[in-house]
């Protein structure tokens, strides 16, 4: 088995936020990323759900070198390698299988594999992984499930994604076993479509304030 890469939490700096970028073109991706950065976000996840996703990763890395740029919706070894080649600085998957875990480990990049059940968490832990993505968070038990998992998997920390918004962000980030929260609530499709970059920056600023306040309190 490959040696363990750095923890994702060790590279995610600033507010504990991991907003999703889904863009049809590299230029659109850069505009979204810039709006998020203007709102105080320091890390983004470009999801592999459009044909230009890999090009978007490369474009954001070039245009915004101070922003940490990862790739999400990684489903195969081919995806993992292509993301690394495109310049992704970390990987996120929505699920976990032994082959997928091994492929992401082999890249040497920090990553968070997707889990939704205790068995999937245990499998990731067998590989030495202590940071995972909890997805879909709201459909998999949400905050109460994360509280229950903490008692069993005391060494594991989570990046919940799915169903998180400004209304419950603080509740998720307040959990001791949550190290970052992800989702698309900061980049709603209607605002992207109408190029309302200022409104995206405002959403990001509000979320960043929540995250920073909790970090200060901790």
Steps between C-alpha positions, in 0.01 A plus 500: 500500500623849418618726781242740632480846340466818709167548676253721318462708816871581485464677165158663540579838653275788598127442558393135524304515176523294184255647248426311181559646157310353206577693183434454130814687393841580653419873489180443695689290753757776550224759549331282764829433676588870503162588648551241775852623568374858520264376772782355706498139381845343468419150370268375222396166354439478125266209433544271201145546377567698182722440199718798585556412868865402462573808293324702769737365766800603291354843424425580864847389609649737242273797567487475880826344620425575866176299494513131595331312215382141523293268285186319606271224371808282450366155413794306354876474474478673164316791663755524780797504264336747261424736787860489620624568147262797476655653811253400771653541845262258672232246409149431627281202412129440568556132582764247602615170356834327554613574143401864526672545836817341365492719190462820699772392741732438206472863385667620820243782524296575813151359454168434667318183390123498522328298772143468622509192725708366790628219277633748243666703774658182638630408155661841456648474848652163412695686232626742764265779396368722778328773295201416283211666322160432656258495206214561457508648848134598541368171361747292703399627842656844504617648828355225718675232294832683527454523876436125517798419278733702722459255784601203286754654260682731737801547272298584187399850392246591235427740216120494484349591163139497385221704653729753666422871472533826689212386725686200647866563418585603856335187642711274278827687553446501878532121506845396625530227233433739209808669353342669197154530340438472128215564263351705221297748707760772438481455122129464418433421135270799452768746614763334281269502198428872541862579592408652834857481626446767765220299660719190504771705673244614758394141570863398532574791732212408730603134511865591558398717795308210654792263452758744637286582803473132590872448454573796729257368760665157488 
